[in-house]
Amino acid sequence: MLGRNYQEVPAEPVSDGITIRWVVGQPEGAPNFAMRVIEFEPGVVFTRHQHPYEHEIFVLEGKGVAEGPEGEVPMRPGSALYIAPDELHGYRNTGDGVLRFICVIPHQEE
Amino acid sequence: MLGRNYQEVPAEPVSDGITIRWVVGQPEGAPNFAMRVIEFEPGVVFTRHQHPYEHEIFVLEGKGVAEGPEGEVPMRPGSALYIAPDELHGYRNTGDGVLRFICVIPHQEE
């Protein structure tokens, strides 16, 4: 059993104003999927993109929107989102503080 | 893309003082794993048990411990835990309020 505060995991830069922490994943022995904590600084946008794997998301802090094919879905603390494989999606921090969310993905082949 | 507050999902009883909400899973089309939000009332214990699938956990609120083969791991807001397949584990709410955490598991065969 492993336990640690997510802040003990180094925050890796994704792009300007976006970081990711891989809090549980293959290095910890997880066989199937990885849990990451992602942070967006205020005003930051991650433009729409797609990939062949799903996201299961839970918002911890802040205010934002996820943009999908059918419009926007609000992101608030307590929001649970599902983004299907190959679905177009982007994110935007619309609040004054950090937008922080958990995003779980299946392991990808190297 | 699906988005909703976890509180919109019905809380199903697990045992006395423990509920579970399946916030993303097979009914939403998720192909690989399910995200649940689990709540323990103060003082509630879930005794040690094991099963052949892993847990990836993130604590949202409260104070507790997870009991593993090598002792206790603290559960506090921001704690990320990994429990391996077949590892013995239990939980205990040691605080005055609810212990709420996310627990992700792979889909099980029916």
Short mmCIF file of C-alpha atoms in Angstrom, two decimals:
data_model
loop_
_atom_site.label_atom_id
_atom_site.label_comp_id
_atom_site.label_asym_id
_atom_site.label_seq_id
_atom_site.Cartn_x
_atom_site.Cartn_y
_atom_site.Cartn_z
CA MET A 1 0.00 0.00 0.00
CA LEU A 2 1.33 3.38 -1.01
CA GLY A 3 0.08 6.69 0.36
CA ARG A 4 1.33 10.21 -0.06
CA ASN A 5 0.07 13.73 -0.50
CA TYR A 6 -0.25 14.61 -4.17
CA GLN A 7 1.95 17.68 -3.54
CA GLU A 8 4.87 15.35 -2.81
CA VAL A 9 4.78 14.31 -6.45
CA PRO A 10 6.71 16.68 -8.73
CA ALA A 11 4.54 18.87 -10.95
CA GLU A 12 5.71 18.44 -14.55
CA PRO A 13 5.04 21.23 -17.05
CA VAL A 14 2.61 20.38 -19.86
CA SER A 15 2.52 23.78 -21.53
CA ASP A 16 2.37 27.40 -20.37
CA GLY A 17 0.34 27.52 -17.15
CA ILE A 18 -0.49 23.80 -17.07
CA THR A 19 1.16 21.14 -14.89
CA ILE A 20 0.58 17.45 -14.30
CA ARG A 21 1.42 15.17 -11.38
CA TRP A 22 1.30 11.42 -12.00
CA VAL A 23 0.19 10.44 -8.49
CA VAL A 24 -0.46 6.72 -9.13
CA GLY A 25 0.71 4.86 -12.23
CA GLN A 26 3.05 2.31 -13.71
CA PRO A 27 6.03 3.28 -11.51
CA GLU A 28 3.92 2.39 -8.45
CA GLY A 29 2.96 -0.96 -10.02
CA ALA A 30 -0.55 -0.01 -11.08
CA PRO A 31 -1.50 -2.54 -13.76
CA ASN A 32 -4.30 -0.82 -15.67
CA PHE A 33 -4.69 2.93 -15.32
CA ALA A 34 -3.00 6.05 -14.01
CA MET A 35 -4.30 8.83 -11.77
CA ARG A 36 -2.97 12.31 -12.46
CA VAL A 37 -3.59 15.69 -10.81
CA ILE A 38 -3.67 18.49 -13.37
CA GLU A 39 -3.55 22.23 -12.66
CA PHE A 40 -4.43 25.18 -14.88
CA GLU A 41 -3.47 28.72 -13.95
CA PRO A 42 -6.18 31.39 -14.33
CA GLY A 43 -7.08 32.17 -17.92
CA VAL A 44 -5.24 29.20 -19.35
CA VAL A 45 -6.77 27.28 -22.25
CA PHE A 46 -5.93 23.83 -23.56
CA THR A 47 -7.33 23.73 -27.05
CA ARG A 48 -9.53 20.94 -28.35
CA HIS A 49 -7.78 17.72 -29.23
CA GLN A 50 -8.56 14.02 -29.30
CA HIS A 51 -6.89 10.68 -28.63
CA PRO A 52 -8.02 7.06 -28.60
CA TYR A 53 -8.35 6.74 -24.81
CA GLU A 54 -10.92 7.98 -22.34
CA HIS A 55 -10.71 10.40 -19.42
CA GLU A 56 -12.47 10.08 -16.08
CA ILE A 57 -12.20 13.42 -14.31
CA PHE A 58 -13.05 14.79 -10.89
CA VAL A 59 -12.68 18.52 -10.16
CA LEU A 60 -11.00 19.38 -6.86
CA GLU A 61 -10.78 23.17 -6.97
CA GLY A 62 -11.50 26.17 -9.13
CA LYS A 63 -13.82 27.08 -11.95
CA GLY A 64 -13.60 26.14 -15.59
CA VAL A 65 -15.25 24.54 -18.55
CA ALA A 66 -14.57 21.50 -20.65
CA GLU A 67 -15.40 22.01 -24.32
CA GLY A 68 -16.80 19.04 -26.17
CA PRO A 69 -18.46 18.38 -29.50
CA GLU A 70 -21.86 19.44 -28.14
CA GLY A 71 -20.82 22.52 -26.19
CA GLU A 72 -19.39 23.28 -22.78
CA VAL A 73 -19.60 21.31 -19.57
CA PRO A 74 -18.97 23.21 -16.33
CA MET A 75 -16.05 22.23 -14.11
CA ARG A 76 -16.59 23.04 -10.43
CA PRO A 77 -15.43 21.32 -7.25
CA GLY A 78 -17.29 18.01 -7.16
CA SER A 79 -17.89 17.80 -10.92
CA ALA A 80 -17.31 14.33 -12.38
CA LEU A 81 -16.71 14.26 -16.15
CA TYR A 82 -16.43 11.45 -18.65
CA ILE A 83 -14.73 12.01 -22.00
CA ALA A 84 -14.99 9.03 -24.34
CA PRO A 85 -12.18 7.63 -26.51
CA ASP A 86 -11.66 9.78 -29.63
CA GLU A 87 -14.00 12.51 -28.38
CA LEU A 88 -12.84 16.06 -29.06
CA HIS A 89 -12.22 17.97 -25.83
CA GLY A 90 -10.49 21.04 -24.45
CA TYR A 91 -10.37 22.86 -21.14
CA ARG A 92 -10.42 26.47 -19.97
CA ASN A 93 -9.84 27.96 -16.54
CA THR A 94 -12.51 30.65 -16.24
CA GLY A 95 -11.90 31.49 -12.57
CA ASP A 96 -9.56 33.70 -10.57
CA GLY A 97 -7.60 30.84 -9.00
CA VAL A 98 -6.10 27.53 -9.98
CA LEU A 99 -8.30 24.93 -11.69
CA ARG A 100 -7.26 21.56 -10.24
CA PHE A 101 -8.69 18.23 -11.27
CA ILE A 102 -8.02 14.51 -11.18
CA CYS A 103 -7.82 12.82 -14.58
CA VAL A 104 -7.58 9.03 -14.84
CA ILE A 105 -6.48 7.35 -18.08
CA PRO A 106 -5.73 3.78 -19.11
CA HIS A 107 -2.08 2.88 -19.54
CA GLN A 108 -0.79 3.55 -23.04
CA GLU A 109 1.52 1.24 -24.92
CA GLU A 110 5.04 2.63 -25.11
CA MET B 1 -18.92 14.28 -22.87
CA LEU B 2 -20.75 13.82 -19.61
CA GLY B 3 -20.50 16.15 -16.64
CA ARG B 4 -22.39 16.29 -13.38
CA ASN B 5 -21.84 16.98 -9.71
CA TYR B 6 -21.15 13.77 -7.84
CA GLN B 7 -24.03 14.59 -5.47
CA GLU B 8 -26.45 14.13 -8.37
CA VAL B 9 -25.54 10.45 -8.36
CA PRO B 10 -27.52 8.42 -5.81
CA ALA B 11 -25.53 7.29 -2.77
CA GLU B 12 -25.95 3.52 -2.42
CA PRO B 13 -25.51 1.94 1.00
CA VAL B 14 -22.52 -0.41 1.36
CA SER B 15 -22.89 -1.18 5.07
CA ASP B 16 -23.73 0.80 8.21
CA GLY B 17 -22.33 4.31 7.79
CA ILE B 18 -20.75 3.71 4.38
CA THR B 19 -22.14 4.80 1.01
CA ILE B 20 -20.87 4.64 -2.56
CA ARG B 21 -21.67 6.69 -5.66
CA TRP B 22 -20.63 5.27 -9.02
CA VAL B 23 -19.93 8.61 -10.71
CA VAL B 24 -18.41 7.28 -13.96
CA GLY B 25 -18.60 3.68 -15.08
CA GLN B 26 -20.05 1.17 -17.49
CA PRO B 27 -23.50 2.83 -17.67
CA GLU B 28 -21.77 5.99 -18.97
CA GLY B 29 -19.88 3.93 -21.57
CA ALA B 30 -16.51 3.90 -19.80
CA PRO B 31 -14.60 0.98 -21.33
CA ASN B 32 -11.97 0.18 -18.71
CA PHE B 33 -12.47 1.46 -15.19
CA ALA B 34 -15.00 3.05 -12.85
CA MET B 35 -14.72 6.10 -10.59
CA ARG B 36 -16.64 5.96 -7.33
CA VAL B 37 -17.06 8.44 -4.47
CA ILE B 38 -17.15 6.67 -1.11
CA GLU B 39 -18.22 8.19 2.21
CA PHE B 40 -17.64 6.95 5.77
CA GLU B 41 -19.48 8.45 8.71
CA PRO B 42 -17.39 9.30 11.79
CA GLY B 43 -16.08 6.27 13.65
CA VAL B 44 -16.97 3.82 10.91
CA VAL B 45 -14.61 0.95 10.13
CA PHE B 46 -14.45 -1.26 7.06
CA THR B 47 -12.50 -4.30 8.15
CA ARG B 48 -9.57 -5.68 6.21
CA HIS B 49 -10.40 -7.65 3.11
CA GLN B 50 -8.83 -8.39 -0.26
CA HIS B 51 -9.81 -8.90 -3.89
CA PRO B 52 -7.95 -9.45 -7.13
CA TYR B 53 -8.20 -5.87 -8.40
CA GLU B 54 -6.42 -2.69 -7.47
CA HIS B 55 -7.62 0.60 -5.99
CA GLU B 56 -6.42 4.07 -6.89
CA ILE B 57 -7.69 6.47 -4.23
CA PHE B 58 -7.74 10.22 -3.71
CA VAL B 59 -9.03 11.68 -0.45
CA LEU B 60 -11.38 14.64 -0.79
CA GLU B 61 -12.41 15.37 2.79
CA GLY B 62 -11.99 14.16 6.34
CA LYS B 63 -9.49 12.21 8.34
CA GLY B 64 -8.89 8.50 8.41
CA VAL B 65 -6.46 5.67 7.96
CA ALA B 66 -6.10 2.82 5.52
CA GLU B 67 -4.81 -0.34 7.13
CA GLY B 68 -2.50 -2.47 5.05
CA PRO B 69 -0.22 -5.44 5.59
CA GLU B 70 2.59 -3.19 6.82
CA GLY B 71 0.59 -0.84 9.04
CA GLU B 72 -1.50 2.27 8.60
CA VAL B 73 -1.40 4.89 5.89
CA PRO B 74 -2.97 8.28 6.72
CA MET B 75 -5.94 9.51 4.72
CA ARG B 76 -6.20 13.31 4.56
CA PRO B 77 -7.49 15.67 1.86
CA GLY B 78 -4.98 15.41 -0.97
CA SER B 79 -3.74 11.93 -0.05
CA ALA B 80 -3.29 9.61 -3.04
CA LEU B 81 -3.23 5.89 -2.20
CA TYR B 82 -2.47 2.81 -4.24
CA ILE B 83 -3.68 -0.61 -3.09
CA ALA B 84 -2.38 -3.46 -5.24
CA PRO B 85 -4.42 -6.45 -6.46
CA ASP B 86 -4.85 -9.03 -3.66
CA GLU B 87 -3.41 -6.70 -1.02
CA LEU B 88 -5.20 -6.77 2.34
CA HIS B 89 -6.74 -3.41 3.17
CA GLY B 90 -9.30 -1.77 5.43
CA TYR B 91 -10.37 1.78 6.25
CA ARG B 92 -11.29 3.73 9.35
CA ASN B 93 -12.76 7.21 9.74
CA THR B 94 -10.82 8.69 12.67
CA GLY B 95 -12.19 12.24 12.37
CA ASP B 96 -15.26 14.13 13.53
CA GLY B 97 -16.78 14.54 10.06
CA VAL B 98 -17.35 12.51 6.94
CA LEU B 99 -14.39 10.76 5.31
CA ARG B 100 -14.90 11.14 1.55
CA PHE B 101 -12.62 9.70 -1.09
CA ILE B 102 -12.47 8.77 -4.74
CA CYS B 103 -11.73 5.12 -5.46
CA VAL B 104 -11.09 3.94 -9.04
CA ILE B 105 -11.25 0.25 -9.94
CA PRO B 106 -11.02 -1.71 -13.19
CA HIS B 107 -14.27 -3.15 -14.53
CA GLN B 108 -15.05 -6.58 -13.16
CA GLU B 109 -16.46 -9.42 -15.22
CA GLU B 110 -20.11 -10.06 -14.44
#
